[in-house]
Coordinates of C-alpha atoms and ligand atoms in Angstrom, one line a residue:
Chain M
M1 CA 78.5 -93.4 55.8
N2 CA 80.3 -93.8 52.5
G3 CA 83.3 -91.7 51.7
E4 CA 86.6 -93.4 51.3
P5 CA 86.6 -97.2 51.5
L6 CA 88.5 -98.7 54.5
L7 CA 90.1 -101.5 52.6
Q8 CA 90.9 -101.4 48.9
V9 CA 92.3 -104.5 47.1
R10 CA 93.4 -104.0 43.6
D11 CA 94.3 -106.7 41.0
L12 CA 96.1 -109.1 43.4
R13 CA 97.9 -111.9 41.8
K14 CA 99.7 -114.9 43.2
R15 CA 101.1 -117.9 41.5
F16 CA 102.4 -121.1 43.2
G17 CA 104.5 -123.0 40.7
G18 CA 102.0 -124.2 38.1
V19 CA 98.9 -123.0 40.0
Q20 CA 97.5 -119.5 39.5
A21 CA 96.0 -119.3 43.0
V22 CA 94.8 -115.7 42.7
F23 CA 94.4 -113.7 39.5
D24 CA 93.6 -110.0 39.4
V25 CA 91.2 -110.1 42.3
G26 CA 90.0 -106.7 43.6
F27 CA 87.3 -105.4 45.8
E28 CA 86.5 -102.7 48.4
L29 CA 85.3 -102.9 51.9
R30 CA 83.8 -100.0 53.8
R31 CA 83.4 -99.3 57.5
G32 CA 80.5 -101.4 58.9
E33 CA 80.3 -103.6 55.8
F34 CA 79.9 -107.3 55.9
L35 CA 81.3 -109.1 52.8
G36 CA 81.0 -112.8 52.2
V37 CA 83.5 -114.7 50.1
I38 CA 82.6 -118.0 48.6
G39 CA 84.1 -120.4 46.1
P40 CA 84.8 -124.1 45.6
N41 CA 87.8 -125.8 47.3
G42 CA 91.1 -124.5 46.0
S43 CA 89.6 -121.4 44.4
G44 CA 92.1 -119.1 46.2
K45 CA 90.1 -117.8 49.2
T46 CA 92.7 -118.5 51.8
T47 CA 95.5 -117.3 49.5
L48 CA 93.6 -114.0 49.1
V49 CA 93.4 -113.7 52.9
N50 CA 97.2 -114.4 53.2
L51 CA 97.9 -111.8 50.5
I52 CA 95.9 -109.1 52.3
T53 CA 97.4 -109.9 55.7
G54 CA 101.0 -110.1 54.6
F55 CA 101.5 -113.8 55.1
V56 CA 102.1 -114.3 51.4
K57 CA 103.7 -111.6 49.2
P58 CA 101.7 -110.9 46.0
D59 CA 103.2 -111.1 42.6
A60 CA 101.3 -108.0 41.5
G61 CA 98.5 -105.8 42.8
Q62 CA 98.0 -103.5 45.8
V63 CA 96.3 -103.5 49.2
L64 CA 95.4 -100.1 50.6
L65 CA 94.1 -99.5 54.1
K66 CA 92.5 -96.0 54.4
G67 CA 94.3 -95.0 51.3
R68 CA 97.7 -96.1 52.6
N69 CA 99.6 -98.7 50.7
I70 CA 100.3 -101.8 52.9
T71 CA 101.1 -104.2 50.1
G72 CA 103.8 -106.7 51.1
K73 CA 104.3 -105.4 54.6
M74 CA 105.1 -107.8 57.4
P75 CA 102.1 -109.7 58.9
Y76 CA 102.6 -108.1 62.4
T77 CA 102.7 -104.6 60.8
I78 CA 99.5 -105.2 59.0
A79 CA 97.9 -106.6 62.1
G80 CA 99.1 -103.5 64.0
F81 CA 97.3 -101.3 61.4
G82 CA 94.1 -103.0 62.4
I83 CA 93.5 -105.9 60.1
A84 CA 92.9 -109.1 62.2
R85 CA 92.3 -112.6 60.9
T86 CA 91.4 -116.0 62.0
F87 CA 93.0 -119.1 60.5
Q88 CA 91.2 -121.9 58.6
M89 CA 93.2 -124.4 60.5
V90 CA 93.2 -122.7 64.0
R91 CA 96.7 -121.7 65.1
L92 CA 96.6 -121.7 68.9
F93 CA 98.9 -122.5 71.7
Y94 CA 97.5 -125.8 72.9
N95 CA 99.6 -126.2 76.0
L96 CA 98.6 -122.8 77.4
P97 CA 95.3 -122.2 79.3
A98 CA 92.7 -120.9 76.9
Y99 CA 92.7 -117.3 78.2
K100 CA 96.5 -117.1 78.0
N101 CA 96.2 -117.4 74.2
L102 CA 94.8 -113.9 74.2
I103 CA 97.8 -112.5 76.1
I104 CA 99.8 -112.4 72.8
P105 CA 97.7 -109.8 71.0
L106 CA 97.2 -108.0 74.3
C107 CA 101.0 -107.6 74.5
S108 CA 101.2 -105.8 71.2
S109 CA 102.0 -102.1 70.9
R110 CA 98.7 -101.7 69.0
F111 CA 96.7 -102.7 72.1
K112 CA 98.8 -100.5 74.3
K113 CA 98.2 -97.5 72.1
L114 CA 94.4 -98.2 72.0
R115 CA 94.5 -98.2 75.8
G116 CA 96.1 -94.8 76.0
G117 CA 99.6 -96.1 76.7
R118 CA 98.7 -98.7 79.3
Y119 CA 98.3 -102.4 79.1
G120 CA 96.2 -102.8 82.2
E121 CA 95.5 -106.2 83.7
R122 CA 95.8 -108.4 80.7
D123 CA 94.4 -111.5 82.3
D124 CA 91.2 -109.6 83.2
V125 CA 90.8 -108.3 79.7
A126 CA 91.3 -111.8 78.3
I127 CA 88.7 -113.3 80.6
E128 CA 86.3 -110.6 79.7
L129 CA 86.7 -111.2 76.0
L130 CA 86.3 -114.9 76.4
D131 CA 83.1 -114.3 78.4
D132 CA 81.6 -112.5 75.4
M133 CA 82.6 -115.5 73.3
G134 CA 80.6 -117.9 75.5
F135 CA 83.4 -119.2 77.7
E136 CA 81.6 -118.6 81.0
R137 CA 83.9 -116.7 83.3
D138 CA 82.7 -118.7 86.4
S139 CA 83.2 -122.0 84.8
L140 CA 86.6 -123.7 84.5
V141 CA 86.5 -123.5 80.7
P142 CA 88.7 -120.3 80.2
Y143 CA 91.3 -121.7 82.5
K144 CA 91.5 -125.2 80.9
V145 CA 94.5 -126.0 78.7
A146 CA 93.5 -125.1 75.1
G147 CA 94.4 -128.5 73.8
S148 CA 91.7 -130.1 76.0
L149 CA 88.9 -128.0 74.5
P150 CA 86.4 -129.2 71.8
H151 CA 86.9 -127.9 68.3
G152 CA 84.0 -125.4 68.5
Y153 CA 85.7 -123.7 71.5
L154 CA 89.0 -123.5 69.7
K155 CA 87.3 -121.8 66.7
R156 CA 85.8 -119.2 69.1
L157 CA 89.1 -118.8 70.9
D158 CA 90.7 -118.1 67.6
L159 CA 88.0 -115.5 66.9
A160 CA 88.6 -113.9 70.4
R161 CA 92.3 -113.8 69.6
A162 CA 91.6 -111.8 66.5
L163 CA 89.1 -109.5 68.3
A164 CA 91.5 -108.8 71.1
L165 CA 93.4 -106.5 68.7
R166 CA 90.3 -104.4 68.4
P167 CA 90.6 -104.5 64.7
E168 CA 88.9 -102.2 62.1
V169 CA 88.9 -105.0 59.5
L170 CA 88.2 -108.6 60.6
I171 CA 88.9 -111.5 58.1
L172 CA 87.4 -114.8 59.0
D173 CA 88.6 -117.9 57.1
E174 CA 85.9 -120.6 57.5
L175 CA 85.2 -119.7 61.1
F176 CA 82.0 -121.9 61.2
S177 CA 83.5 -125.1 59.8
G178 CA 83.4 -127.6 62.5
M179 CA 81.1 -125.6 64.8
S180 CA 77.8 -126.9 66.0
M181 CA 74.5 -125.3 65.0
S182 CA 74.1 -123.8 68.4
E183 CA 77.6 -122.4 68.4
V184 CA 77.1 -120.8 65.1
A185 CA 73.7 -119.4 66.3
S186 CA 75.4 -117.8 69.3
T187 CA 78.4 -116.5 67.4
L188 CA 76.5 -114.8 64.6
P189 CA 74.8 -112.2 66.7
L190 CA 78.1 -111.3 68.2
L191 CA 79.6 -110.7 64.8
E192 CA 76.6 -108.7 63.8
K193 CA 76.9 -106.5 66.9
F194 CA 80.6 -105.7 66.2
N195 CA 79.6 -105.1 62.6
Q196 CA 76.9 -102.6 63.5
E197 CA 79.5 -100.8 65.7
G198 CA 81.5 -100.2 62.6
L199 CA 83.8 -103.3 62.2
A200 CA 84.2 -104.2 58.6
I201 CA 84.1 -108.0 58.2
M202 CA 85.2 -110.2 55.4
M203 CA 83.9 -113.7 55.9
I204 CA 85.0 -116.8 53.9
E205 CA 82.4 -119.5 54.5
H206 CA 81.2 -122.8 53.0
R207 CA 78.1 -122.7 55.1
L208 CA 76.2 -120.5 52.7
K209 CA 72.9 -120.5 54.5
E210 CA 74.3 -118.9 57.6
L211 CA 76.5 -116.6 55.6
F212 CA 73.7 -115.3 53.4
R213 CA 71.7 -114.3 56.5
V214 CA 74.3 -111.7 57.7
V215 CA 76.3 -110.4 54.7
D216 CA 75.6 -107.3 52.7
R217 CA 77.5 -108.5 49.6
V218 CA 79.0 -111.7 48.4
M219 CA 82.1 -112.2 46.2
V220 CA 82.5 -115.4 44.3
L221 CA 85.9 -116.9 43.4
N222 CA 86.6 -119.8 41.1
F223 CA 90.1 -120.9 40.0
G224 CA 91.6 -117.7 41.5
I225 CA 89.4 -115.4 39.5
K226 CA 86.6 -113.3 40.9
I227 CA 83.5 -114.3 38.9
T228 CA 80.9 -112.1 40.4
E229 CA 80.0 -109.8 43.3
G230 CA 76.7 -108.7 44.5
S231 CA 73.8 -109.2 46.9
P232 CA 73.2 -112.8 48.0
A233 CA 70.2 -113.1 45.7
E234 CA 72.0 -111.7 42.7
V235 CA 74.9 -114.0 43.2
M236 CA 72.8 -117.1 43.5
A237 CA 70.9 -116.2 40.4
S238 CA 74.1 -116.0 38.4
E239 CA 74.7 -118.7 35.8
E240 CA 78.4 -118.7 36.3
V241 CA 78.0 -119.3 40.0
K242 CA 75.7 -122.2 39.4
K243 CA 78.2 -123.7 37.0
A244 CA 81.1 -123.3 39.5
Y245 CA 79.1 -125.0 42.3
L246 CA 78.0 -127.7 39.9
G247 CA 74.4 -128.0 40.8
I248 CA 74.7 -127.4 44.6
Q249 CA 71.4 -125.9 45.5
V250 CA 71.2 -123.3 48.2
E251 CA 67.9 -122.3 49.7
L252 CA 67.5 -118.7 50.5
E253 CA 65.1 -117.7 53.2
Chain S
M1 CA 94.2 -173.4 101.9
V2 CA 97.1 -173.5 99.6
A3 CA 99.3 -170.5 99.9
T4 CA 99.4 -168.5 96.7
S5 CA 102.3 -166.4 95.9
V6 CA 101.5 -162.8 96.2
H7 CA 102.3 -160.6 93.3
R8 CA 103.5 -157.2 94.0
R9 CA 103.9 -154.3 91.8
K10 CA 105.0 -150.7 92.2
K11 CA 102.3 -148.1 92.1
R12 CA 103.2 -144.6 91.3
L13 CA 101.2 -141.7 92.7
D14 CA 101.4 -138.0 92.2
R15 CA 101.6 -136.1 95.4
G16 CA 98.2 -134.5 95.8
I17 CA 99.0 -131.2 97.5
K18 CA 98.1 -127.8 96.3
A19 CA 101.8 -126.8 96.1
R20 CA 101.9 -128.3 92.6
T21 CA 99.7 -125.5 91.2
D22 CA 101.0 -122.1 90.2
T23 CA 99.2 -120.2 92.9
I24 CA 100.5 -120.0 96.4
F25 CA 97.8 -120.7 98.9
L26 CA 97.4 -118.6 102.0
I27 CA 96.7 -121.6 104.2
A28 CA 99.5 -123.9 103.7
S29 CA 100.9 -126.2 106.3
W30 CA 104.5 -125.9 107.2
K31 CA 105.0 -129.3 105.7
D32 CA 103.6 -128.1 102.3
M33 CA 105.8 -125.0 102.5
L34 CA 108.8 -127.1 103.2
Y35 CA 107.9 -129.5 100.4
L36 CA 107.7 -126.5 98.1
L37 CA 110.6 -124.5 99.3
L38 CA 113.3 -127.1 100.2
P39 CA 114.3 -128.0 96.6
R40 CA 114.6 -124.3 95.8
M41 CA 116.2 -123.0 98.9
L42 CA 118.7 -125.8 99.6
P43 CA 120.8 -125.5 96.4
V44 CA 120.7 -121.7 96.7
A45 CA 121.9 -121.9 100.4
I46 CA 124.6 -124.3 99.5
L47 CA 125.9 -122.1 96.7
L48 CA 125.9 -119.1 98.9
V49 CA 128.1 -120.7 101.6
L50 CA 130.4 -122.5 99.2
P51 CA 132.6 -119.5 98.5
V52 CA 133.5 -119.3 102.2
L53 CA 134.1 -123.0 102.5
V54 CA 136.0 -123.9 99.4
K55 CA 139.3 -122.1 98.6
G56 CA 142.2 -122.6 96.2
Y57 CA 141.7 -125.1 93.4
W58 CA 138.1 -126.0 94.2
G59 CA 137.3 -122.3 94.7
K60 CA 138.5 -121.9 91.1
V61 CA 136.3 -124.7 89.9
L62 CA 133.3 -123.1 91.6
V63 CA 133.9 -119.8 89.7
Y64 CA 134.3 -121.8 86.4
A65 CA 131.1 -123.7 87.1
C66 CA 129.2 -120.4 87.6
I67 CA 130.8 -118.8 84.5
Y68 CA 129.8 -121.8 82.4
G69 CA 126.5 -121.8 84.2
L70 CA 125.9 -118.2 83.1
L71 CA 126.6 -119.2 79.5
A72 CA 124.2 -122.2 79.8
L73 CA 121.5 -119.9 81.2
S74 CA 122.1 -117.5 78.3
W75 CA 121.8 -120.3 75.8
D76 CA 118.6 -121.6 77.4
F77 CA 117.0 -118.1 77.3
M78 CA 117.6 -117.8 73.5
A79 CA 116.4 -121.3 73.0
A80 CA 113.2 -120.4 74.8
G81 CA 112.5 -118.0 72.0
G82 CA 113.3 -120.5 69.3
L83 CA 116.9 -119.2 68.7
F84 CA 119.2 -122.2 68.7
S85 CA 122.7 -121.0 69.1
L86 CA 126.1 -122.7 68.8
G87 CA 128.0 -119.6 69.6
Q88 CA 127.8 -118.5 73.2
A89 CA 131.6 -117.9 72.8
L90 CA 130.6 -114.9 70.8
F91 CA 128.9 -113.3 73.8
F92 CA 131.7 -114.5 76.1
G93 CA 134.4 -113.2 73.9
L94 CA 132.8 -109.8 73.3
G95 CA 132.4 -109.2 77.0
A96 CA 135.9 -110.4 77.7
Y97 CA 137.4 -108.1 75.1
L98 CA 135.3 -105.1 76.0
A99 CA 136.3 -105.4 79.7
G100 CA 140.0 -106.1 78.8
I101 CA 140.2 -103.2 76.4
L102 CA 138.6 -100.7 78.7
N103 CA 140.9 -101.8 81.5
Y104 CA 144.2 -102.1 79.6
Y105 CA 144.0 -99.0 77.4
L106 CA 141.8 -96.7 79.5
H107 CA 142.8 -98.1 82.9
L108 CA 139.2 -98.2 84.0
P109 CA 138.6 -100.3 87.2
P110 CA 136.5 -103.5 87.2
V111 CA 133.6 -101.6 88.8
V112 CA 133.3 -99.7 85.5
T113 CA 134.5 -102.3 83.0
V114 CA 132.2 -105.2 84.1
P115 CA 128.9 -103.3 83.8
A116 CA 130.1 -101.6 80.6
A117 CA 131.1 -104.9 79.0
T118 CA 127.8 -106.5 80.1
L119 CA 125.8 -103.7 78.5
G120 CA 128.1 -103.2 75.5
G121 CA 128.4 -106.9 74.9
G122 CA 124.6 -107.3 74.9
L123 CA 124.2 -104.4 72.4
L124 CA 127.0 -105.7 70.1
S125 CA 125.6 -109.2 70.2
A126 CA 122.1 -107.9 69.3
A127 CA 123.6 -105.7 66.5
L128 CA 125.7 -108.6 65.1
L129 CA 123.0 -111.2 65.2
G130 CA 120.1 -108.9 64.6
S131 CA 120.4 -109.1 60.9
V132 CA 120.2 -112.9 60.8
V133 CA 117.2 -113.5 63.2
R134 CA 115.1 -114.2 60.1
L135 CA 117.2 -117.3 59.5
K136 CA 115.7 -120.5 60.8
G137 CA 117.2 -123.4 62.8
V138 CA 120.4 -124.7 61.5
Y139 CA 121.2 -121.6 59.4
F140 CA 121.0 -119.4 62.4
A141 CA 123.0 -121.8 64.4
M142 CA 125.7 -121.9 61.7
I143 CA 126.1 -118.2 61.8
T144 CA 126.5 -118.1 65.6
L145 CA 129.0 -120.9 65.3
M146 CA 131.1 -119.1 62.7
L147 CA 131.2 -115.6 64.2
P148 CA 133.4 -116.2 67.3
L149 CA 135.8 -118.2 65.1
L150 CA 135.9 -115.3 62.7
F151 CA 136.7 -112.9 65.5
K152 CA 139.5 -115.1 66.7
K153 CA 141.0 -115.3 63.2
V154 CA 140.8 -111.5 62.7
I155 CA 142.5 -110.8 66.0
E156 CA 145.1 -113.5 65.2
T157 CA 146.0 -112.1 61.8
T158 CA 145.7 -108.4 62.4
G159 CA 147.4 -108.5 65.8
A160 CA 144.7 -106.2 67.1
F161 CA 144.4 -105.8 70.9
G162 CA 147.5 -107.7 71.6
G163 CA 146.9 -110.3 68.9
T164 CA 148.2 -113.8 69.7
H165 CA 150.0 -112.5 72.8
G166 CA 146.8 -111.0 74.4
L167 CA 146.7 -108.2 77.0
P168 CA 148.5 -109.0 80.2
S169 CA 148.4 -107.6 83.8
L170 CA 144.8 -106.5 84.0
T171 CA 143.4 -105.3 87.2
P172 CA 142.2 -108.2 89.4
F173 CA 139.1 -108.2 91.7
P174 CA 140.0 -107.0 95.2
S175 CA 139.8 -110.5 96.7
E176 CA 139.2 -114.1 95.9
L177 CA 136.1 -114.2 98.0
L178 CA 134.6 -111.2 96.2
T179 CA 135.3 -112.9 92.8
A180 CA 133.5 -116.0 94.0
Y181 CA 130.5 -114.0 95.2
L182 CA 130.3 -112.1 92.0
A183 CA 130.2 -115.3 90.0
V184 CA 127.8 -117.0 92.4
G185 CA 125.6 -113.9 92.7
G186 CA 125.5 -113.3 88.9
F187 CA 124.7 -116.9 88.3
L188 CA 121.9 -117.1 90.9
G189 CA 120.6 -113.6 90.0
S190 CA 120.4 -114.6 86.3
L191 CA 118.7 -117.9 87.2
F192 CA 116.1 -116.1 89.3
I193 CA 115.4 -113.3 86.8
F194 CA 115.2 -115.7 83.9
R195 CA 112.8 -117.9 85.7
R196 CA 110.7 -114.9 86.5
V197 CA 110.8 -113.5 83.0
I198 CA 109.9 -116.7 81.2
N199 CA 106.7 -117.1 83.3
S200 CA 105.7 -113.5 82.7
D201 CA 103.6 -112.3 79.8
Y202 CA 106.8 -111.2 78.1
G203 CA 108.2 -114.8 78.4
L204 CA 104.9 -116.2 77.2
V205 CA 105.2 -114.3 74.0
L206 CA 108.8 -115.5 73.6
R207 CA 107.8 -119.1 74.1
A208 CA 104.9 -118.7 71.7
I209 CA 107.3 -117.4 69.0
K210 CA 109.1 -120.7 69.3
D211 CA 105.9 -122.7 69.0
D212 CA 104.2 -120.9 66.1
D213 CA 105.7 -117.6 64.9
R214 CA 102.9 -117.0 62.3
A215 CA 100.2 -117.1 65.0
V216 CA 102.2 -114.6 67.1
M217 CA 102.6 -112.3 64.0
S218 CA 98.9 -112.3 63.6
G219 CA 98.7 -110.9 67.1
A220 CA 100.6 -107.8 65.8
I221 CA 103.8 -108.7 67.6
N222 CA 107.0 -107.9 65.8
I223 CA 108.6 -111.3 66.3
Y224 CA 112.0 -110.2 65.0
G225 CA 112.1 -107.3 67.4
R226 CA 111.4 -109.7 70.3
K227 CA 114.1 -112.1 69.1
I228 CA 116.6 -109.3 69.0
Q229 CA 115.6 -108.3 72.5
A230 CA 116.2 -111.9 73.6
I231 CA 119.6 -111.9 72.0
F232 CA 120.4 -108.6 73.8
I233 CA 119.5 -110.2 77.2
S234 CA 121.4 -113.4 76.4
G235 CA 124.3 -111.5 75.1
A236 CA 124.5 -109.3 78.2
V237 CA 124.6 -112.4 80.5
G238 CA 127.2 -114.1 78.3
S239 CA 129.3 -110.9 78.2
F240 CA 129.1 -110.5 82.0
A241 CA 130.6 -114.0 82.3
G242 CA 133.4 -113.0 79.8
A243 CA 134.2 -109.8 81.7
L244 CA 134.3 -111.7 85.0
M245 CA 136.7 -114.2 83.5
T246 CA 139.0 -111.5 82.2
H247 CA 139.5 -109.8 85.5
Y248 CA 139.7 -113.1 87.3
Y249 CA 142.5 -114.3 85.0
Q250 CA 144.0 -110.8 84.8
F251 CA 144.7 -111.7 81.2
L252 CA 142.9 -111.4 77.9
G253 CA 143.6 -113.7 74.9
M254 CA 141.9 -114.9 71.8
S255 CA 141.0 -118.2 73.5
V256 CA 137.9 -116.5 74.9
F257 CA 136.4 -117.0 71.4
A258 CA 137.2 -120.8 71.6
L259 CA 134.8 -123.5 70.7
D260 CA 134.7 -124.7 74.3
Y261 CA 132.6 -121.7 75.4
S262 CA 130.1 -122.5 72.6
I263 CA 129.8 -126.3 73.1
L264 CA 130.0 -126.8 76.9
P265 CA 127.0 -124.7 77.7
V266 CA 124.9 -126.7 75.1
A267 CA 126.2 -129.9 76.7
A268 CA 125.2 -128.6 80.2
V269 CA 121.7 -127.8 79.0
A270 CA 121.4 -131.2 77.3
L271 CA 122.4 -132.9 80.5
G272 CA 120.2 -130.8 82.8
G273 CA 117.2 -130.3 80.6
Q274 CA 116.0 -127.4 78.5
G275 CA 113.4 -124.7 79.1
T276 CA 113.5 -124.3 82.9
F277 CA 116.9 -122.7 83.5
A278 CA 117.1 -124.8 86.6
G279 CA 118.2 -127.6 84.2
A280 CA 120.8 -125.5 82.6
A281 CA 122.1 -124.5 86.0
M282 CA 122.1 -128.0 87.3
G283 CA 123.9 -129.3 84.2
S284 CA 126.8 -126.9 84.5
L285 CA 127.2 -127.4 88.2
I286 CA 127.6 -131.1 87.4
L287 CA 129.6 -130.9 84.2
V288 CA 132.3 -128.5 85.2
P289 CA 133.4 -130.1 88.4
L290 CA 133.2 -133.5 86.7
S291 CA 135.4 -132.4 83.8
E292 CA 137.9 -130.9 86.4
S293 CA 138.0 -134.0 88.5
L294 CA 138.8 -136.1 85.4
R295 CA 141.7 -133.8 84.6
A296 CA 144.1 -136.2 86.3
L297 CA 143.4 -138.9 83.7
G298 CA 145.1 -136.9 80.9
G299 CA 144.0 -137.7 77.4
L300 CA 141.3 -140.2 78.4
R301 CA 139.5 -137.3 80.2
I302 CA 137.7 -136.1 77.1
A303 CA 136.7 -139.6 76.1
I304 CA 135.3 -140.4 79.6
Y305 CA 133.6 -137.0 79.8
C306 CA 131.9 -137.6 76.4
G307 CA 130.9 -141.1 77.4
I308 CA 129.2 -139.9 80.6
L309 CA 127.5 -137.2 78.6
I310 CA 126.2 -139.6 76.0
V311 CA 125.0 -142.1 78.5
S312 CA 123.1 -139.5 80.5
I313 CA 121.5 -137.9 77.5
I314 CA 120.3 -141.3 76.3
G315 CA 119.2 -142.3 79.9
F316 CA 117.5 -139.0 80.6
P317 CA 116.4 -137.6 77.3
E318 CA 114.2 -135.0 79.0
G319 CA 117.1 -133.8 81.1
L320 CA 118.2 -134.6 84.6
F321 CA 116.3 -131.8 86.1
H322 CA 112.9 -132.8 84.6
Y323 CA 113.5 -136.3 85.7
L324 CA 114.3 -135.4 89.3
A325 CA 111.5 -132.9 89.5
R326 CA 109.0 -135.6 88.3
K327 CA 110.4 -138.1 90.8
Y328 CA 110.2 -135.6 93.6
H329 CA 106.5 -135.0 93.0
Q330 CA 105.7 -138.7 92.9
F331 CA 106.0 -141.3 95.6
E332 CA 106.0 -145.0 95.0
R333 CA 104.5 -147.7 97.1
V334 CA 104.3 -151.4 96.6
V335 CA 100.8 -152.8 96.3
E336 CA 99.6 -156.3 96.1
V337 CA 97.9 -157.4 92.9
K338 CA 95.8 -160.5 92.6
Ligands
LIG401 N1 101.8 -122.2 50.0 C1 101.3 -122.8 48.9 N2 102.2 -123.4 48.0 C2 101.7 -124.0 46.9 N3 100.5 -124.0 46.5 C3 99.6 -123.4 47.3 C4 100.0 -122.7 48.5 N4 98.8 -122.2 49.1 C5 97.8 -122.5 48.2 N5 98.2 -123.2 47.2 C6 97.4 -123.6 46.0 O1 96.7 -122.5 45.6 C7 95.3 -122.9 45.3 C8 94.4 -122.1 46.1 O2 94.4 -122.5 47.5 P1 93.6 -121.8 48.6 O3 94.0 -122.5 49.9 O4 93.8 -120.4 48.6 O5 92.1 -122.3 48.3 P2 90.8 -122.1 49.2 O6 89.9 -121.4 48.3 O7 91.1 -121.5 50.5 O8 90.4 -123.6 49.4 P3 89.6 -124.3 50.6 O9 88.1 -124.0 50.4 O10 89.9 -125.7 50.4 O11 90.1 -123.7 51.8 C9 95.2 -124.4 45.6 O12 95.4 -125.0 44.3 C10 96.4 -124.7 46.5 O13 96.9 -126.0 46.2
LIG402 MG1 90.9 -122.0 52.4

């Protein structure tokens, strides 16, 4: 099970003008691992995602995927290597039917390679994926213009778009924010299923209760610095974390 | 009872037939079929018989309209991928020079030079602009604007390929009629293919790049690669127009890099409407004959021409084609209101 970590992040640094958004953050992620990332607003979580996925170039540090250095590569190259992400503010094509949003990753050469050199019927694959995501195939929902769907659906559509790449590493930036309780409850088992099949997941989340139920480990950021990493129980017991969260109490089940 | 005046107002309705969806239904009445096909088939049919009907001066205007139409289509295709160009003259000039050079120095017949210039022009365009596809908006547009002017100056000062005198007595097409059909065929063919492509998955990705390139990148799509492909396709169509013009004129000069070939296609798209190719086609079929028929007015021609363009752009900001398409699908009736 162990062996070489899938994703290695070493001492990443990024500064925006006067703000040190990320400072010497490093961690490892193995196949089938579920890592939670938490931290107050502005603590550098999204910037960390952008640094790993190539949307922002780091000032220093390295990102390695299966030992291969992918630091500073183009976002599409990194996505092609198998690191998929969702966006905190969903980035979708609102004037396209929902399922057509998935056509874009399905047109990538990564998808073609995984399919043994054939794209197949993309529309069918897209509808299939959305069906898993709770967009019933027989309803009109997958065919509706994305812009007309409620927020929770858009979040799940963004997740489906990331999963369409059949990634090895999945990075979720506040996927649950704006989702209803029942939507979260139906999405979590899906993530756990992919996770058990070997997908490594890094999940940034403010809804700690739901997060702590599924993750193996939690990493805590504050002011761009990693303050601790460990099991949910260990992390919540840490004095530093309590200070960072300034008295926010989280109940663990 | 006292007669009260009846107020009337216009009520607008969308035609409620299935023809408006993307899918063609098996059971469609001949009326629905006609409703759907007429606006498509009629202009095509007219264009196909025009070369037989019009000769001489207006035959020339038809060829020009198609040549500018090809440039407008090529502009619209790039714009669909978020590449705003002010330099269709680059594609036009490259195609013209390639065809001219192959014909003048190597004595190759148009059968060879036109396809070679089309392909070569596309490749050269992609190679020249490939390095600047990362530039956004105005910066990309500026480069495309400058490149044809640069080529013109280089040819002028070095005297390469005939310099300011150009290359004379090139091989003409066998007949006037064939020329007209080449122009009309190329124009209609490009229009048909572009409309097909833009609605395919390939076109969907291209349009998505224009909307949000970061979202497309997160789908593992090399957006710069796609943009270069779009430039190749646009460049090939523009170069075909240039090669056609060269053999039609039987002369090649630096004027093929002139600003006209950059600006007029954009004006045609502005008039007809962006994003459907039908708008670009419609725009050039209106603009070119219009500018020709104003020729008699001498100097005032440009002023009137610009005036018409400005008024139409303000009047129909969405473009003439979108406006007409919307009207075609609606019908109005007068209803009483109390
Ligand atoms: N592109 C940018 N330009 C300038 N400053 C930025 C940029 N992106 C992020 N920052 C700054 O970097 C810091 C970290 O931002 P980041 O978005 O990574 O935080 P976050 O942990 O994701 O916050 P949240 O929980 O609100 O999403 C913030 O102070 C932010 O203002
Ligand atoms: Mg964030």
